[in-house]
Tab-separated table of C-alpha atoms in Angstrom:
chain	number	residue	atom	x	y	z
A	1	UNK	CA	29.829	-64.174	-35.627
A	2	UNK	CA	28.418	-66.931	-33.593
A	3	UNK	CA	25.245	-67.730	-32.709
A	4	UNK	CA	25.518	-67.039	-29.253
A	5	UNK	CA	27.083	-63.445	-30.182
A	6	UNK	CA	23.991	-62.945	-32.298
A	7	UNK	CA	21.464	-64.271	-29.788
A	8	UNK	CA	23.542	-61.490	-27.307
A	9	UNK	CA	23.119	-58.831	-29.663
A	10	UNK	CA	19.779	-59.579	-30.352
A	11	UNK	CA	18.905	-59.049	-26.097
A	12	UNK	CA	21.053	-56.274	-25.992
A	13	UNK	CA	18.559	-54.740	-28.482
A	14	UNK	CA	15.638	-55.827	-26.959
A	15	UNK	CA	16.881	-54.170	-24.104
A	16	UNK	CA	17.742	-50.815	-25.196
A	17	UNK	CA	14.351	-50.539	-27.373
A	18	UNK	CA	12.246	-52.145	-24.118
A	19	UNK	CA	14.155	-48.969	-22.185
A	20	UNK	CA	13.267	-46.368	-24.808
A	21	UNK	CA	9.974	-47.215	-24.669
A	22	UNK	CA	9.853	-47.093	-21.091
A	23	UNK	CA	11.372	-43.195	-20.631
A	24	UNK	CA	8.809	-42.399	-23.603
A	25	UNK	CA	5.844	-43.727	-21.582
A	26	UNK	CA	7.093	-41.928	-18.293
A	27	UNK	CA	7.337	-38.582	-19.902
A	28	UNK	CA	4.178	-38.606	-22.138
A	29	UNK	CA	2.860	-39.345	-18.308
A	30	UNK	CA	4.762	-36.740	-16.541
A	31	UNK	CA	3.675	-34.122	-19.721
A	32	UNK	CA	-0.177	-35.761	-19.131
A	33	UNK	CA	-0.190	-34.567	-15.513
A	34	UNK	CA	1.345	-31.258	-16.285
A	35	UNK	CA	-1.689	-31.009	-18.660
A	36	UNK	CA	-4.098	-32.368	-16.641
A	37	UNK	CA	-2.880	-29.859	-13.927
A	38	UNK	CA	-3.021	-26.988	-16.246
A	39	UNK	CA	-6.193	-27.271	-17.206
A	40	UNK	CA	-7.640	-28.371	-13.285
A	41	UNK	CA	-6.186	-24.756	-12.393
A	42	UNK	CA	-7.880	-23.169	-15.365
A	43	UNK	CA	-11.189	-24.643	-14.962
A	44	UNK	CA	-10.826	-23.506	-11.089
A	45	UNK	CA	-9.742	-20.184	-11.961
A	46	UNK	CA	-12.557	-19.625	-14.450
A	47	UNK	CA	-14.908	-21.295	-11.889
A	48	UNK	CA	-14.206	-18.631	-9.313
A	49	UNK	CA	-14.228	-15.260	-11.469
A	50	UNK	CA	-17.792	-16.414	-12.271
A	51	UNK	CA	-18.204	-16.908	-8.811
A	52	UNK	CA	-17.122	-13.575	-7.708
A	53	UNK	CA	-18.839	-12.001	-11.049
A	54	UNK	CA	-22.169	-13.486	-10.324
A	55	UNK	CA	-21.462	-12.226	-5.974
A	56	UNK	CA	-21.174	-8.821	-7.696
A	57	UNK	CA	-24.269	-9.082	-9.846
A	58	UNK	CA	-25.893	-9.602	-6.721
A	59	UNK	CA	-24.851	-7.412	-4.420
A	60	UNK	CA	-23.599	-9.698	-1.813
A	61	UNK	CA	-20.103	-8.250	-1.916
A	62	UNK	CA	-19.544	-5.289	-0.086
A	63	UNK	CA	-17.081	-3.373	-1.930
A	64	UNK	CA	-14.589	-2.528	0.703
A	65	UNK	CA	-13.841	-6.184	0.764
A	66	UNK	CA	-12.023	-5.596	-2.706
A	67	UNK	CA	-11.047	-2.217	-2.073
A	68	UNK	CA	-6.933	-1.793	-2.119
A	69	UNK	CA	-4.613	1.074	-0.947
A	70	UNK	CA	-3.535	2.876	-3.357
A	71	UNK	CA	0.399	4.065	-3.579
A	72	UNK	CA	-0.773	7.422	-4.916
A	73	UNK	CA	-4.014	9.749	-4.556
A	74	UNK	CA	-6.808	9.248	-6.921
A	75	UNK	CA	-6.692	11.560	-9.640
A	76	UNK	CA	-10.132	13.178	-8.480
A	77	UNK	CA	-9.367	13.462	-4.656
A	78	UNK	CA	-10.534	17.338	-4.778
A	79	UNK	CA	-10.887	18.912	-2.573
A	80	UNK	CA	-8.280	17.652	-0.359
A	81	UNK	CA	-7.867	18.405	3.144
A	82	UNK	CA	-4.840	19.808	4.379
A	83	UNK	CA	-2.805	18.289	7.299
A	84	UNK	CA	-4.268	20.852	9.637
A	85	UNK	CA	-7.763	20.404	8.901
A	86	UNK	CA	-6.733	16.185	8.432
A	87	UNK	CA	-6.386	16.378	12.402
A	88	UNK	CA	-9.712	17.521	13.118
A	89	UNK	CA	-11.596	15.610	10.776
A	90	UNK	CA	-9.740	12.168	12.850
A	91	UNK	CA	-10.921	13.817	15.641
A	92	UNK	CA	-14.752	14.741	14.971
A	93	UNK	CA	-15.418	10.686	13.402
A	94	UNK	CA	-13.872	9.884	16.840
A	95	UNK	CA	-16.145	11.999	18.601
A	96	UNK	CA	-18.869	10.900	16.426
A	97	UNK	CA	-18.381	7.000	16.847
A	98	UNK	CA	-19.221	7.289	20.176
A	99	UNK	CA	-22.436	8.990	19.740
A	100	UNK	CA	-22.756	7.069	17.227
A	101	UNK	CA	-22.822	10.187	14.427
A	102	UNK	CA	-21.647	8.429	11.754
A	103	UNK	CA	-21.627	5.716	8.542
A	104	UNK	CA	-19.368	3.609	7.980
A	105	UNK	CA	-18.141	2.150	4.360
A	106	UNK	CA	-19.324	2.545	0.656
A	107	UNK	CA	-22.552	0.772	0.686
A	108	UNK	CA	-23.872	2.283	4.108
A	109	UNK	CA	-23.013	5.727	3.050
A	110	UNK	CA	-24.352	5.513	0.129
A	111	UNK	CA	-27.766	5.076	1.339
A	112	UNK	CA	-27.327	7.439	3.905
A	113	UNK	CA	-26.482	10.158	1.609
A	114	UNK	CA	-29.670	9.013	-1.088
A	115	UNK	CA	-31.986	9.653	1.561
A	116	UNK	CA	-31.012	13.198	2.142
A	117	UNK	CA	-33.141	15.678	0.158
A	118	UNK	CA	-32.233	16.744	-3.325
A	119	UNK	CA	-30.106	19.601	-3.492
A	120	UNK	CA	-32.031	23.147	-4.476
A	121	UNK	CA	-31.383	26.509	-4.911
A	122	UNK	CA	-32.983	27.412	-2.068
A	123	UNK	CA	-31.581	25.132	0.086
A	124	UNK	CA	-29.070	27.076	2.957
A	125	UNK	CA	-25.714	25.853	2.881
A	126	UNK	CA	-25.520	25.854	6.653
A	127	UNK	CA	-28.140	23.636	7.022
A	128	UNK	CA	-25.859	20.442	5.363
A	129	UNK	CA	-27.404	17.067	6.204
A	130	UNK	CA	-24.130	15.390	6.426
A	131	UNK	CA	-20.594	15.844	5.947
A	132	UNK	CA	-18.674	12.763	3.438
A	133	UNK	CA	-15.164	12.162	4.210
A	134	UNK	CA	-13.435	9.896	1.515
A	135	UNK	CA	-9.987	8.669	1.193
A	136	UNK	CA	-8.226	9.331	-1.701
A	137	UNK	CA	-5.753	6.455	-1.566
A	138	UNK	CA	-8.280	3.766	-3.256
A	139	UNK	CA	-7.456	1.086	-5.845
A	140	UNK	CA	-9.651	0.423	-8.071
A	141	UNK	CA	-10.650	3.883	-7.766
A	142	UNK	CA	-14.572	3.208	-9.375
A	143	UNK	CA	-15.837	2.236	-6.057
A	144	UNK	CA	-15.250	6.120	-4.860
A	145	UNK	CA	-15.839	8.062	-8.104
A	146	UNK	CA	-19.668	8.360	-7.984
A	147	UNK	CA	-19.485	10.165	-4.448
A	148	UNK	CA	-18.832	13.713	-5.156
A	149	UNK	CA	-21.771	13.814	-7.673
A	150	UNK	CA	-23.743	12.101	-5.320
A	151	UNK	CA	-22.826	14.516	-2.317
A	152	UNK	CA	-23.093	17.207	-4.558
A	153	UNK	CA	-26.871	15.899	-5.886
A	154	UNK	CA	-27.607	16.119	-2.161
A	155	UNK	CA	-26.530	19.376	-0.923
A	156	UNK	CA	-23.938	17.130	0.972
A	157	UNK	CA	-20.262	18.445	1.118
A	158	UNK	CA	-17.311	16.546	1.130
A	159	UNK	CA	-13.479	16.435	1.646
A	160	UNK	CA	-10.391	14.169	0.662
A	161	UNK	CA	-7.941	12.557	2.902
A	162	UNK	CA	-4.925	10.875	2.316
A	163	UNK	CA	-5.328	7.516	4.417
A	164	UNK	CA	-7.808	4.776	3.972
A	165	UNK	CA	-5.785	2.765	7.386
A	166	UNK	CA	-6.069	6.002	9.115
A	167	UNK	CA	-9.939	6.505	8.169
A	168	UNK	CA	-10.850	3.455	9.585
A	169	UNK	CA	-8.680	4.005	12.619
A	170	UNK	CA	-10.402	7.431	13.384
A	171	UNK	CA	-13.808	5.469	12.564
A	172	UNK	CA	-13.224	2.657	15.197
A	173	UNK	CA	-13.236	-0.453	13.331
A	174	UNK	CA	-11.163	-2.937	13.003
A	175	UNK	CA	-10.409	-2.858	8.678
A	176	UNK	CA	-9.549	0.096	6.740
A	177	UNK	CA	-12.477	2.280	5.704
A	178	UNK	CA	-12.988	4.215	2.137
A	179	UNK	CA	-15.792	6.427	3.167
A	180	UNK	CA	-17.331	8.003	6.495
A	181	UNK	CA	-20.225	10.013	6.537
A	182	UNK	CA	-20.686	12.380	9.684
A	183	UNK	CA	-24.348	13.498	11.083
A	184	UNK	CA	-25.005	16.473	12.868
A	185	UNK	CA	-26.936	14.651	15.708
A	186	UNK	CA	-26.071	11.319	17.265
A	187	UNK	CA	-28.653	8.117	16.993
A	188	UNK	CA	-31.208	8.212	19.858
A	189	UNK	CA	-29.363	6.248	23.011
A	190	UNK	CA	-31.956	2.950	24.064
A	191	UNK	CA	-30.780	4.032	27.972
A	192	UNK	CA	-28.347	1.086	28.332
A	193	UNK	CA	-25.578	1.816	30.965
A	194	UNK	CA	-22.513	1.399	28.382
A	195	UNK	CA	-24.102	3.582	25.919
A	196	UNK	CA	-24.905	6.501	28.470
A	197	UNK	CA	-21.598	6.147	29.867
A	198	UNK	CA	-19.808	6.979	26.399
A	199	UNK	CA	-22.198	9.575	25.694
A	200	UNK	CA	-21.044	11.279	28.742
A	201	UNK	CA	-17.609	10.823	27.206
A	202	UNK	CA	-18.220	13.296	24.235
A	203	UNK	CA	-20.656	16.950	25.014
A	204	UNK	CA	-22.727	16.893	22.168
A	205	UNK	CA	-23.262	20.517	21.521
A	206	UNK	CA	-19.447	20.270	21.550
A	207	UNK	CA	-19.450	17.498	18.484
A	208	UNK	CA	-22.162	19.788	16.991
A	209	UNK	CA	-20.588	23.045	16.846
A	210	UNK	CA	-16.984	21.191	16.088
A	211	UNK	CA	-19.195	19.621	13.036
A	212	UNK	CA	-20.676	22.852	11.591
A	213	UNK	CA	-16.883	24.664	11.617
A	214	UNK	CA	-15.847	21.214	9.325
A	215	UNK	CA	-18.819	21.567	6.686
A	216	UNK	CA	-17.752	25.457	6.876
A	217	UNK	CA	-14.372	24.373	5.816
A	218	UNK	CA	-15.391	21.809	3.210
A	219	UNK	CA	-17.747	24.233	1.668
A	220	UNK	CA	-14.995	26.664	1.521
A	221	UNK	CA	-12.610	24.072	0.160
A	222	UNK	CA	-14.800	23.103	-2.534
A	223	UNK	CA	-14.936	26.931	-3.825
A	224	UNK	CA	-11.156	27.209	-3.849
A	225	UNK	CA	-10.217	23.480	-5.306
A	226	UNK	CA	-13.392	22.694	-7.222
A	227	UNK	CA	-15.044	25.575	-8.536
A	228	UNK	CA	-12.705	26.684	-10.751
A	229	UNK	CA	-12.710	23.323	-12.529
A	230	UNK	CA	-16.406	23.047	-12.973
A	231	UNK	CA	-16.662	27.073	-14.406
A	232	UNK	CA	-13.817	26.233	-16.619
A	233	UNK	CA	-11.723	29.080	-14.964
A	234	UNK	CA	-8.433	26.828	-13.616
A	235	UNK	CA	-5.104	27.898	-14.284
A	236	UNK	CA	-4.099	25.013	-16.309
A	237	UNK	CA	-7.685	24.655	-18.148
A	238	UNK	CA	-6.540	28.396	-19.065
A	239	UNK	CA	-3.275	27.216	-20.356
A	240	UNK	CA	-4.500	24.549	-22.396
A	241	UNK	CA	-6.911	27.156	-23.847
A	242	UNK	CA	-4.179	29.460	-24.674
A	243	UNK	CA	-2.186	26.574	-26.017
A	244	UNK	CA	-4.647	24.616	-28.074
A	245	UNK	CA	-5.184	28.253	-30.079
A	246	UNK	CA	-1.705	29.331	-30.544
């Protein structure tokens, strides 16, 4: 071999190691900024979930802002209206809206129904502070589950329906809605123009009576779904009974 073969096979070399090390630079970069990425996302991520954690701690997040719809009923939704009594109940929040009857969403009803009195035994069942209408198609379902032991606390009654959409349709605002609560009597009108003209809209003593028949059928709906739960005299808590001591 000559010398100018060698000197040719000595570039040739050079070449081939200067390209190596070339494609090993560029993907140790392209793997740095995959890493780099990675952990830009993660930090991000973990930034907002304490975020949102320390909005919760606080209270500044109103909880239908992370309520879902559920594809199925919450387990709980008892006692359930049926598709009858579903009609009038869109109809009486309508009715109510414009005398402006009713609360709207999980933190306003909440504090409406905690500043009814505390239910008693010799509190009349006719004389019901409110009525609570909740939709059973919530995900996660915690932000409904305390309700019926609130209502319950407060002598308030209470029914299940099957649409959140539909609830906040009935309800007349613009996003879904989880809760409603319904008042027998309408907020005191200031005496503007727009607000006696939709009072004129709905009779009152109409709303009113329609109102009492509704707590009448919640009440009544409670003793046929619910009762037999909380006495321990259901059908299937029978059959589990019979079961667990065979």
């Amino acid at each position: 071999m000559g010398a100018t073969d060698k000197i040719k096979e000595k570039k040739d070399k050079s070449e081939k190691k200067d390209k190596k090390e070339k494609k090993m630079s560029e993907e140790a970069g392209v793997k740095k900024e995959k890493k780099d990425k990675k952990e830009k996302k993660e930090k991000t991520e973990k930034l907002a979930k304490a975020v949102e954690a320390h909005l919760e701690k606080e209270g500044s997040v109103d909880p239908e802002d992370v309520v879902k719809t559920a594809e199925e009923l919450v387990p709980f939704a008892l006692p359930l209206a049926d598709d009858k009594t579903h009609k009038k109940i869109y109809k009486l929040i309508k009715k109510g809206a414009k005398l402006k009857s009713i609360h709207r969403g999980v933190k306003e009803c909440e504090k409406a129904i905690k500043k009814c009195p505390l239910r008693t035994a010799a509190s009349p069942p006719a004389d019901a502070p409110g009525l609570v209408i909740i939709a059973g198609d919530i995900s996660p379902m915690d932000v409904i589950m305390h309700f019926p032991i609130l209502c319950e606390e407060h002598g308030v009654p209470y029914l299940y329906i099957r649409s959140r959409a539909d609830l906040g349709v009935a309800a007349c605002t613009k996003r879904a809605t989880s809760v409603v609560m319904l008042k027998p009597e309408g907020k005191k009108s200031s005496g503007g123009k727009e607000e006696a003209g939709d009072d004129k809209k709905v009779d009152p003593a109409e709303y009113l009576e329609a109102y009492k028949e509704l707590v009448k059928t919640a009440q009544k709906q409670w003793n046929v779904q619910v009762e037999p739960w909380v006495k321990g005299t259901h059908p299937l808590q029978i059959e589990a009974k019979v079961k667990g001591t065979a």
